[in-house]
Coordinates of N, CA and C in Angstrom, one line a residue:
X812 N 118.6 215.9 -75.2 CA 117.5 216.0 -73.5 C 117.3 216.9 -73.2
X813 N 116.9 218.2 -72.9 CA 117.0 219.6 -72.4 C 116.0 219.6 -70.9
X814 N 116.6 220.1 -69.8 CA 116.5 219.9 -68.3 C 116.5 222.0 -68.3
X815 N 115.1 222.0 -67.5 CA 115.0 223.3 -66.9 C 114.1 223.2 -65.6
X816 N 116.0 223.5 -64.7 CA 114.8 223.4 -63.4 C 114.5 224.7 -63.1
X817 N 113.3 224.8 -61.9 CA 112.5 225.3 -61.3 C 111.9 224.9 -60.0
X818 N 111.8 226.4 -59.4 CA 110.7 226.4 -57.8 C 111.7 226.8 -56.9
X819 N 113.2 227.4 -56.9 CA 113.8 227.7 -56.2 C 112.6 229.1 -55.2
X820 N 114.6 229.6 -54.1 CA 113.2 231.2 -53.7 C 114.1 231.5 -52.4
X821 N 113.4 232.0 -52.1 CA 113.9 232.2 -50.5 C 113.3 231.6 -49.2
X822 N 113.3 231.2 -48.6 CA 112.9 230.3 -47.2 C 113.5 231.1 -45.8
X823 N 112.7 230.5 -45.2 CA 113.7 230.5 -43.8 C 113.8 228.9 -43.3
X824 N 114.8 228.9 -42.5 CA 115.7 227.8 -42.3 C 114.0 227.2 -40.7
X825 N 113.9 225.7 -41.7 CA 112.8 224.8 -41.3 C 111.5 224.3 -42.0
X826 N 112.0 225.6 -43.4 CA 111.1 225.5 -44.4 C 111.1 224.4 -45.5
X827 N 110.3 224.5 -46.2 CA 110.4 223.8 -47.5 C 110.1 224.2 -48.9
X828 N 111.1 223.9 -49.5 CA 111.0 223.7 -51.3 C 110.2 222.8 -51.7
X829 N 109.5 222.9 -52.9 CA 110.1 221.5 -53.9 C 110.5 222.0 -55.4
X830 N 112.1 221.5 -56.0 CA 112.2 222.3 -57.3 C 111.2 221.1 -58.0
X831 N 111.2 221.4 -59.2 CA 111.1 220.7 -60.7 C 111.6 220.4 -62.0
X832 N 112.0 219.4 -62.5 CA 113.3 220.0 -64.0 C 112.3 218.8 -64.6
X833 N 111.2 219.4 -65.6 CA 110.9 218.7 -66.3 C 112.0 218.6 -67.3
X834 N 111.6 217.3 -67.8 CA 112.8 216.4 -69.3 C 112.4 216.4 -71.0
X835 N 112.6 217.0 -71.7 CA 112.3 217.5 -72.8 C 113.2 216.8 -73.6
X836 N 112.7 216.4 -75.0 CA 113.2 216.1 -76.2 C 113.7 214.8 -76.1
X837 N 115.1 214.2 -76.2 CA 115.5 212.8 -76.6 C 115.8 212.4 -74.5
X838 N 113.9 212.3 -74.3 CA 113.6 211.9 -72.8 C 114.9 209.8 -72.6
X839 N 114.4 209.2 -73.6 CA 115.2 208.2 -73.7 C 116.5 208.1 -73.0
X840 N 117.3 209.4 -73.1 CA 118.6 209.7 -72.1 C 118.7 210.5 -71.0
X841 N 117.3 209.6 -70.1 CA 117.2 210.0 -68.6 C 116.7 208.8 -68.0
X842 N 117.8 207.8 -68.3 CA 117.9 207.0 -67.3 C 118.1 206.8 -65.8
X843 N 119.3 207.8 -65.3 CA 119.0 208.2 -64.2 C 118.9 210.4 -64.2
X844 N 118.9 210.2 -63.2 CA 118.6 212.1 -62.9 C 119.1 212.3 -61.6
X845 N 119.9 213.5 -61.5 CA 120.2 214.2 -59.9 C 119.9 215.1 -60.5
X846 N 120.2 215.6 -59.1 CA 120.5 216.9 -58.0 C 121.6 217.4 -58.0
X847 N 121.9 217.8 -57.6 CA 123.1 218.9 -57.6 C 123.1 220.2 -57.0
X848 N 124.2 220.7 -56.6 CA 124.2 222.5 -55.8 C 125.8 222.0 -56.3
X849 N 125.2 223.9 -55.7 CA 127.1 224.9 -56.1 C 126.7 226.1 -55.0
X850 N 127.7 225.9 -54.1 CA 128.1 227.4 -53.7 C 129.3 228.1 -54.2
X851 N 129.2 229.2 -54.2 CA 130.1 230.2 -54.4 C 132.1 229.1 -54.1
X852 N 132.4 229.3 -55.0 CA 133.8 229.0 -54.1 C 134.0 227.5 -53.8
X853 N 132.9 226.6 -54.2 CA 132.5 225.4 -53.3 C 132.8 224.5 -54.5
X854 N 133.1 223.3 -55.0 CA 132.4 222.6 -55.7 C 131.4 221.6 -55.9
X855 N 131.1 221.8 -57.2 CA 129.9 221.0 -57.3 C 129.1 219.8 -56.5
X856 N 128.0 219.7 -55.5 CA 127.4 218.9 -54.5 C 126.7 217.9 -54.7
X857 N 127.2 216.9 -55.0 CA 126.0 216.1 -55.1 C 124.4 216.2 -53.8
X858 N 123.5 215.7 -54.1 CA 122.7 215.9 -53.5 C 121.8 214.3 -53.4
X859 N 121.0 214.3 -54.8 CA 120.3 213.0 -55.3 C 120.2 212.6 -56.3
X860 N 120.0 211.3 -56.2 CA 119.5 210.7 -57.9 C 118.4 209.4 -57.8
X861 N 117.8 209.3 -59.1 CA 116.7 208.7 -58.9 C 116.8 207.8 -60.5
X862 N 116.6 206.7 -60.1 CA 117.1 206.0 -61.3 C 115.5 205.5 -62.4
X863 N 115.4 206.3 -63.2 CA 113.8 206.3 -63.8 C 113.3 205.1 -63.7
X864 N 113.1 204.0 -64.6 CA 112.4 202.5 -64.5 C 111.7 202.5 -62.7
X865 N 112.9 202.5 -62.5 CA 112.0 201.6 -61.1 C 112.0 202.7 -59.5
X866 N 112.7 204.4 -60.4 CA 112.5 204.6 -58.8 C 113.8 204.5 -57.6
X867 N 114.3 203.3 -58.1 CA 115.8 203.7 -56.6 C 116.3 205.0 -57.1
X868 N 116.7 205.4 -55.8 CA 117.2 207.0 -54.7 C 118.1 206.5 -53.9
X869 N 119.1 207.4 -54.3 CA 120.2 207.4 -53.1 C 120.4 208.9 -52.9
X870 N 120.7 209.0 -52.1 CA 121.0 210.4 -51.4 C 122.6 210.4 -50.7
X871 N 122.9 212.5 -50.9 CA 124.3 212.5 -49.6 C 123.6 212.3 -48.8
X872 N 124.7 212.4 -47.8 CA 124.1 211.7 -45.6 C 124.1 212.7 -45.8
X873 N 124.2 215.0 -46.5 CA 123.8 215.8 -45.5 C 122.7 216.2 -46.2
X874 N 121.5 215.1 -47.0 CA 120.2 215.8 -46.7 C 119.4 214.5 -46.0
X875 N 119.3 213.0 -46.1 CA 119.0 211.6 -46.3 C 118.2 212.5 -45.5
X876 N 116.6 212.3 -45.0 CA 116.0 212.2 -44.8 C 114.8 213.9 -44.5
X877 N 116.0 214.5 -44.9 CA 115.1 215.9 -45.0 C 114.6 215.8 -46.9
X878 N 114.9 215.6 -47.1 CA 115.4 215.5 -49.3 C 114.1 214.2 -49.5
X879 N 114.0 214.7 -50.7 CA 113.2 213.5 -51.4 C 113.0 213.8 -52.3
X880 N 113.3 212.6 -53.2 CA 113.8 212.5 -54.7 C 112.3 211.4 -55.3
X881 N 111.7 211.8 -56.6 CA 110.7 211.6 -57.0 C 110.3 211.9 -58.5
X882 N 109.6 211.3 -58.9 CA 109.6 211.3 -60.6 C 108.3 211.1 -61.1
X883 N 108.0 211.7 -62.1 CA 106.6 211.7 -62.4 C 106.9 211.4 -64.7
X884 N 106.4 210.2 -63.8 CA 106.9 209.4 -65.9 C 105.9 209.7 -66.6
X885 N 105.3 210.3 -66.5 CA 104.1 210.7 -67.6 C 104.0 212.2 -68.0
X886 N 104.9 212.9 -66.8 CA 105.5 214.3 -67.0 C 106.0 214.5 -67.9
X887 N 107.1 213.3 -67.7 CA 109.1 213.2 -67.4 C 109.8 214.5 -66.7
X888 N 108.8 214.3 -65.9 CA 109.7 215.4 -64.2 C 109.7 214.6 -63.1
X889 N 111.0 215.3 -63.0 CA 112.1 215.1 -61.5 C 111.9 215.9 -60.5
X890 N 111.4 215.7 -58.6 CA 111.4 217.0 -58.4 C 112.3 216.4 -57.4
X891 N 111.9 217.2 -56.4 CA 113.1 216.9 -55.0 C 112.6 218.0 -54.2
X892 N 111.6 217.1 -53.5 CA 110.8 218.0 -51.7 C 111.8 218.5 -51.2
X893 N 112.5 219.5 -50.6 CA 113.0 220.1 -49.4 C 112.0 220.1 -48.5
X894 N 112.9 219.9 -47.6 CA 112.1 219.9 -45.9 C 112.8 220.6 -45.1
X895 N 112.8 220.8 -43.7 CA 113.4 221.1 -43.1 C 115.3 221.6 -43.3
X896 N 114.9 222.7 -43.8 CA 116.1 223.3 -45.0 C 116.5 224.1 -43.5
X897 N 118.1 224.1 -44.0 CA 118.7 224.4 -43.2 C 120.0 226.0 -44.0
X898 N 119.9 227.1 -43.5 CA 120.8 228.0 -44.1 C 122.8 227.2 -44.7
X899 N 122.8 226.0 -44.5 CA 123.8 225.6 -45.0 C 123.2 224.7 -46.8
X900 N 121.9 224.7 -46.7 CA 121.3 224.1 -47.6 C 121.9 225.4 -49.5
X901 N 121.4 226.7 -48.4 CA 121.8 228.0 -49.6 C 122.4 227.6 -50.6
X902 N 122.1 227.6 -52.0 CA 123.2 227.1 -53.0 C 122.1 227.4 -54.3
X903 N 122.7 227.2 -55.5 CA 122.4 226.6 -56.4 C 121.6 225.2 -57.3
X904 N 120.8 225.0 -57.3 CA 120.7 223.4 -57.4 C 120.4 223.7 -59.0
X905 N 120.7 222.5 -59.7 CA 121.0 222.1 -60.8 C 120.7 220.5 -61.1
X906 N 119.7 220.3 -62.3 CA 118.9 219.1 -62.6 C 120.2 218.2 -63.3
X907 N 120.1 216.5 -63.3 CA 121.2 216.6 -64.5 C 120.7 215.0 -64.7
X908 N 121.0 214.8 -66.5 CA 120.3 213.1 -66.9 C 121.7 213.1 -67.8
X909 N 121.1 211.2 -67.7 CA 122.0 210.8 -68.1 C 121.4 209.0 -68.7
X910 N 122.6 208.6 -69.8 CA 121.8 207.2 -70.7 C 121.9 206.1 -69.5
X911 N 123.1 206.7 -69.0 CA 123.5 205.8 -68.5 C 122.9 204.6 -67.3
X912 N 122.8 203.6 -67.1 CA 121.9 202.6 -65.5 C 123.2 203.0 -64.8
X913 N 122.8 203.9 -63.7 CA 124.5 204.2 -62.9 C 124.1 202.8 -61.3
X914 N 124.9 202.8 -61.3 CA 125.2 202.0 -59.9 C 124.9 202.6 -58.7
X915 N 124.0 202.7 -57.9 CA 124.1 203.8 -56.9 C 125.4 204.2 -56.0
X916 N 126.1 203.4 -56.1 CA 127.5 204.1 -55.9 C 127.9 205.3 -56.9
X917 N 127.7 205.3 -58.5 CA 128.5 206.0 -59.0 C 127.4 207.2 -59.7
X918 N 126.0 206.8 -58.8 CA 125.6 208.4 -59.0 C 125.4 209.5 -58.5
X919 N 126.3 209.6 -57.3 CA 127.0 210.5 -57.0 C 127.7 211.2 -57.6
X920 N 128.5 211.3 -58.9 CA 129.9 211.4 -59.6 C 128.9 212.0 -60.3
X921 N 129.1 213.5 -60.7 CA 128.7 214.5 -61.4 C 129.6 214.0 -63.2
X922 N 130.3 213.1 -63.0 CA 131.1 213.6 -64.0 C 130.1 212.5 -65.1
X923 N 129.8 211.8 -64.2 CA 128.8 210.6 -65.4 C 127.7 211.6 -65.7
X924 N 127.1 212.0 -65.7 CA 126.3 213.0 -66.3 C 126.4 213.9 -67.3
X925 N 125.5 213.6 -68.3 CA 125.9 214.1 -69.7 C 125.0 215.4 -70.4
X926 N 123.5 215.8 -69.4 CA 122.6 216.8 -69.5 C 122.8 217.6 -68.8
X927 N 122.4 218.9 -68.7 CA 122.1 219.4 -67.5 C 121.4 220.7 -67.2
X928 N 120.5 220.9 -66.7 CA 119.7 222.0 -66.8 C 120.2 223.9 -66.5
X929 N 120.0 225.0 -66.5 CA 120.3 225.9 -65.6 C 119.7 225.9 -64.2
X930 N 120.6 226.1 -63.1 CA 119.6 226.0 -62.1 C 118.8 227.1 -61.8
X931 N 118.4 226.7 -60.5 CA 117.6 227.5 -59.5 C 118.4 227.8 -58.0
X932 N 118.0 229.1 -57.7 CA 118.4 228.7 -56.8 C 117.7 229.3 -55.4
X933 N 118.0 228.7 -54.4 CA 117.6 228.8 -53.0 C 118.3 229.0 -52.1
X934 N 117.8 229.5 -51.0 CA 118.1 230.9 -50.3 C 117.3 230.6 -48.9
X935 N 118.3 229.8 -47.7 CA 117.4 229.7 -46.5 C 118.4 230.5 -45.6
X936 N 117.5 231.0 -44.7 CA 118.0 232.6 -44.1 C 117.6 231.5 -42.4
X937 N 118.4 232.5 -41.7 CA 118.4 231.5 -40.5 C 117.9 233.0 -39.3

């Protein structure tokens, strides 16, 4: 499956952005989809994940209550609505997919995902 994240940009603290990630190709390999982010010098960090068939979601504590992951089954697209953005949310955001039906506790592990899209830069100014 091919993934392409978009929607990043520069926003002031407190603002909002919505990231999109359409899946093309063998979308049957996208049972679980997730968003991760990376800042220079740090490990890739889990943000949120969604199970495609039933929409079950998992969030990192740092974004819970501010970010919402969703999917459009007709468009084969996963979204990340980011509200109340903080400067510490600044990172390159990546979408990922796997054919595995991951239990909630496994969705945050980047090693469980086998398809990755190019990242999109999100910059939050203070």
